[in-house]
Amino acid sequence: MLSRQAVSAAFRSSVPRTAVGRTATAISHIRTYAQPASSLDTKPPVAVYGLDGTYASALYTAAAKTSSLESTSKALAALSEVFKKDPKLPVILTAPTLSPGDKTQIVQELQRHMGSVDKGDIVKNFLKTLAENNRLSILEGVCEKFGVLIGAARGEVDLTVTSAQKLDAKTLQRLEAAVAKSEYSQGKKLKVVSKVNPDIKGGLIVEIGDRTIDLSVSSKISKMNKLLTDAL
């Protein structure tokens, strides 16, 4: 096993010092099995924020040190699919009445959904750490933030498309192709993320990296209201 000191050191190098005091103890209990050290840089490629970002960064570093980034990414992607299919799961994970037995059952069920992709039990042990420290509620955010980290490591750029209703695969492919040919892609591989937000009324909000193109109906209404207000 990797020593607690080694994992704790990996944690400290991957997150801001202000966050270390609150969560270093929890992360130091992630149990991993000895594997050949990776030749890749173990430091997260970009900064992600929030408590879920802190845990995601620490998990990234631990996985990189054990050459398990790909298997960890696949395991977390499988968990992300569980959240998409079961809208009740976040509510369950935030329930203050969860007993130790409940948490054990939840972890076992999540493991079942991961299947055999979790090489070295990196994510399994991470889930146990979250359960022991009453942090299962941040798991969905950890999955999302880890996706950002692994995407950056692969040289990908997030293309987030928000619509009032779910878009079909063909429409998303056309959007991806159009953006790929534009200057916004910077010649990098695009990672398409589709989101639904009925509040935008219609149209699209397209986010590429740190750029946002707001073509939503709600944005147009807001601009129109501002023009009317300024004119009165």
Coordinates of C-alpha atoms in Angstrom, one line a residue:
M1 CA 0.0 0.0 0.0
L2 CA 1.0 3.6 -0.4
S3 CA 1.7 5.2 2.9
R4 CA -0.7 7.7 4.4
Q5 CA 2.1 10.2 4.3
A6 CA 2.6 9.7 0.6
V7 CA -1.1 10.2 -0.2
S8 CA -1.3 13.2 2.2
A9 CA 1.7 14.7 0.4
A10 CA 0.0 14.2 -2.9
F11 CA -3.1 15.9 -1.6
R12 CA -1.2 18.9 -0.3
S13 CA 0.5 19.4 -3.6
S14 CA -2.8 19.4 -5.5
V15 CA -5.0 21.8 -3.6
P16 CA -4.7 25.3 -2.0
R17 CA -3.3 25.4 1.5
T18 CA -6.5 27.0 2.8
A19 CA -8.3 23.8 2.0
V20 CA -5.8 21.4 3.4
G21 CA -6.6 21.8 7.0
R22 CA -10.3 20.9 6.5
T23 CA -9.9 17.8 4.4
A24 CA -6.3 16.5 4.5
T25 CA -7.2 14.0 7.2
A26 CA -10.1 12.6 5.2
I27 CA -8.1 12.2 2.0
S28 CA -5.1 10.7 3.8
H29 CA -7.3 7.6 4.4
I30 CA -7.7 6.8 0.7
R31 CA -6.2 3.3 0.5
T32 CA -4.5 2.5 -2.8
Y33 CA -2.4 -0.5 -3.9
A34 CA 1.2 -0.3 -5.1
Q35 CA 1.6 0.1 -8.8
P36 CA 4.4 1.4 -11.0
A37 CA 4.7 5.1 -10.7
S38 CA 3.3 7.1 -13.7
S39 CA 5.7 9.1 -15.9
L40 CA 2.9 11.7 -16.3
D41 CA 2.8 14.8 -14.2
T42 CA 0.8 13.9 -11.1
K43 CA -0.3 17.5 -10.5
P44 CA -3.8 18.4 -11.7
P45 CA -3.6 20.2 -15.0
V46 CA -6.1 22.9 -14.1
A47 CA -7.5 24.3 -10.9
V48 CA -11.0 23.3 -9.9
Y49 CA -12.8 24.9 -6.9
G50 CA -15.1 24.1 -4.1
L51 CA -15.0 21.1 -1.7
D52 CA -15.8 18.8 -4.5
G53 CA -13.0 20.3 -6.5
T54 CA -10.6 19.7 -3.6
Y55 CA -11.5 16.1 -3.4
A56 CA -11.4 15.6 -7.2
S57 CA -7.9 17.1 -7.3
A58 CA -6.7 14.8 -4.5
L59 CA -8.2 11.8 -6.3
Y60 CA -6.6 12.9 -9.6
T61 CA -3.1 13.1 -7.9
A62 CA -3.6 9.7 -6.1
A63 CA -4.7 8.0 -9.4
A64 CA -1.8 9.6 -11.4
K65 CA 0.7 8.4 -8.9
T66 CA -0.6 4.8 -9.3
S67 CA -1.0 5.0 -13.1
S68 CA -4.7 4.6 -12.7
L69 CA -6.1 7.8 -14.3
E70 CA -7.9 6.1 -17.2
S71 CA -9.5 3.4 -15.0
T72 CA -10.5 6.0 -12.4
S73 CA -12.0 8.2 -15.1
K74 CA -14.1 5.3 -16.5
A75 CA -15.3 4.5 -13.0
L76 CA -16.4 8.0 -12.3
A77 CA -18.0 8.3 -15.7
A78 CA -20.1 5.2 -14.8
L79 CA -21.1 6.9 -11.6
S80 CA -22.0 10.1 -13.5
E81 CA -24.4 8.0 -15.6
V82 CA -26.1 6.7 -12.4
F83 CA -26.7 10.3 -11.3
K84 CA -28.2 11.1 -14.7
K85 CA -30.6 8.1 -14.6
D86 CA -31.6 8.4 -11.0
P87 CA -32.6 12.0 -10.0
K88 CA -33.4 10.8 -6.4
L89 CA -29.8 9.8 -5.8
P90 CA -28.5 13.2 -4.8
V91 CA -31.4 13.6 -2.3
I92 CA -30.5 10.2 -0.8
L93 CA -26.9 11.1 -0.4
T94 CA -27.6 14.3 1.4
A95 CA -30.0 12.7 3.9
P96 CA -28.8 13.5 7.4
T97 CA -30.3 10.3 8.8
L98 CA -28.1 7.9 6.9
S99 CA -26.7 5.3 9.3
P100 CA -23.3 3.6 8.9
G101 CA -25.1 0.6 7.5
D102 CA -27.0 2.7 5.0
K103 CA -23.7 4.3 3.8
T104 CA -22.1 0.8 3.4
Q105 CA -25.0 -0.3 1.3
I106 CA -24.9 2.8 -0.9
V107 CA -21.1 2.3 -1.5
Q108 CA -21.7 -1.3 -2.4
E109 CA -24.4 -0.4 -4.8
L110 CA -22.3 2.3 -6.4
Q111 CA -19.5 -0.2 -6.8
R112 CA -21.8 -2.5 -8.6
H113 CA -22.5 0.2 -11.2
M114 CA -18.8 0.7 -11.7
G115 CA -18.3 -2.9 -12.6
S116 CA -14.7 -4.0 -13.1
V117 CA -13.3 -0.8 -14.4
D118 CA -12.0 0.4 -11.1
K119 CA -8.4 -1.0 -11.3
G120 CA -6.6 -1.1 -7.9
D121 CA -9.9 -0.2 -6.1
I122 CA -8.9 3.5 -6.2
V123 CA -12.5 4.7 -6.5
K124 CA -13.9 2.0 -4.2
N125 CA -11.6 3.2 -1.4
F126 CA -12.4 6.8 -2.2
L127 CA -16.1 6.1 -1.8
K128 CA -15.4 4.6 1.6
T129 CA -13.5 7.7 2.6
L130 CA -16.4 9.9 1.5
A131 CA -18.9 7.8 3.5
E132 CA -16.7 7.7 6.6
N133 CA -16.4 11.5 6.5
N134 CA -20.1 12.3 5.7
R135 CA -19.1 13.6 2.2
L136 CA -21.2 11.3 -0.1
S137 CA -23.3 14.4 -0.9
I138 CA -20.4 15.9 -2.9
L139 CA -19.9 12.8 -5.0
E140 CA -21.8 14.1 -8.1
G141 CA -19.7 17.3 -8.0
V142 CA -16.5 15.2 -7.6
C143 CA -17.4 13.2 -10.7
E144 CA -18.0 16.4 -12.7
K145 CA -14.8 18.1 -11.5
F146 CA -12.7 15.0 -12.2
G147 CA -14.1 15.0 -15.7
V148 CA -12.8 18.6 -16.1
L149 CA -9.3 17.5 -14.9
I150 CA -9.1 14.5 -17.1
G151 CA -10.3 16.4 -20.1
A152 CA -7.7 19.1 -19.6
A153 CA -5.0 16.4 -19.2
R154 CA -6.1 15.0 -22.6
G155 CA -6.0 18.4 -24.2
E156 CA -9.8 18.6 -24.6
V157 CA -12.0 21.7 -24.5
D158 CA -15.4 21.5 -23.0
L159 CA -18.3 22.4 -25.3
T160 CA -21.3 22.8 -23.1
V161 CA -24.6 23.2 -24.9
T162 CA -27.6 24.2 -22.7
S163 CA -31.1 24.0 -24.2
A164 CA -34.7 24.3 -22.9
Q165 CA -35.4 20.7 -24.1
K166 CA -33.1 17.8 -24.6
L167 CA -31.3 17.9 -28.0
D168 CA -31.0 14.8 -30.2
A169 CA -27.6 13.3 -31.1
K170 CA -27.7 14.5 -34.7
T171 CA -28.2 18.2 -33.6
L172 CA -25.3 17.9 -31.1
Q173 CA -23.1 16.4 -33.8
R174 CA -23.9 19.4 -36.1
L175 CA -23.1 21.8 -33.4
E176 CA -19.8 20.1 -32.5
A177 CA -18.8 20.0 -36.2
A178 CA -19.5 23.8 -36.6
V179 CA -17.6 24.7 -33.4
A180 CA -14.7 22.4 -34.4
K181 CA -14.2 24.4 -37.6
S182 CA -14.3 27.8 -35.8
E183 CA -11.6 29.7 -34.0
Y184 CA -13.2 28.9 -30.7
S185 CA -12.0 25.3 -30.7
Q186 CA -8.3 26.4 -30.9
G187 CA -7.7 23.2 -32.8
K188 CA -8.3 21.0 -29.8
K189 CA -10.6 18.0 -29.4
L190 CA -14.1 19.0 -28.1
K191 CA -15.8 17.3 -25.3
V192 CA -19.5 17.8 -25.7
V193 CA -21.7 18.2 -22.6
S194 CA -25.4 18.6 -23.1
K195 CA -27.5 20.2 -20.4
V196 CA -31.2 21.0 -20.1
N197 CA -32.5 24.2 -18.4
P198 CA -36.2 25.0 -19.1
D199 CA -35.7 28.5 -17.7
I200 CA -33.9 29.7 -20.9
K201 CA -37.3 29.3 -22.7
G202 CA -35.7 28.4 -26.0
G203 CA -32.6 28.8 -28.1
L204 CA -29.2 27.7 -26.9
I205 CA -26.4 28.8 -24.6
V206 CA -23.1 27.5 -25.9
E207 CA -20.0 27.5 -23.7
I208 CA -16.5 26.7 -25.1
G209 CA -13.8 26.8 -22.5
D210 CA -14.2 30.2 -20.8
R211 CA -16.3 31.7 -23.6
T212 CA -20.1 31.9 -23.6
I213 CA -22.4 32.5 -26.6
D214 CA -25.9 33.2 -25.2
L215 CA -28.5 32.7 -27.9
S216 CA -31.3 31.9 -25.5
V217 CA -34.8 33.3 -25.7
S218 CA -34.5 34.4 -22.0
S219 CA -31.4 36.4 -22.8
K220 CA -33.2 38.1 -25.7
I221 CA -36.2 38.9 -23.5
S222 CA -33.8 40.3 -20.8
K223 CA -32.1 42.5 -23.3
M224 CA -35.4 43.8 -24.7
N225 CA -36.7 44.6 -21.2
K226 CA -33.5 46.5 -20.5
L227 CA -33.9 48.5 -23.7
L228 CA -37.5 49.3 -22.8
T229 CA -36.5 50.3 -19.2
D230 CA -33.7 52.6 -20.4
A231 CA -36.0 54.2 -22.9
L232 CA -38.6 55.1 -20.3

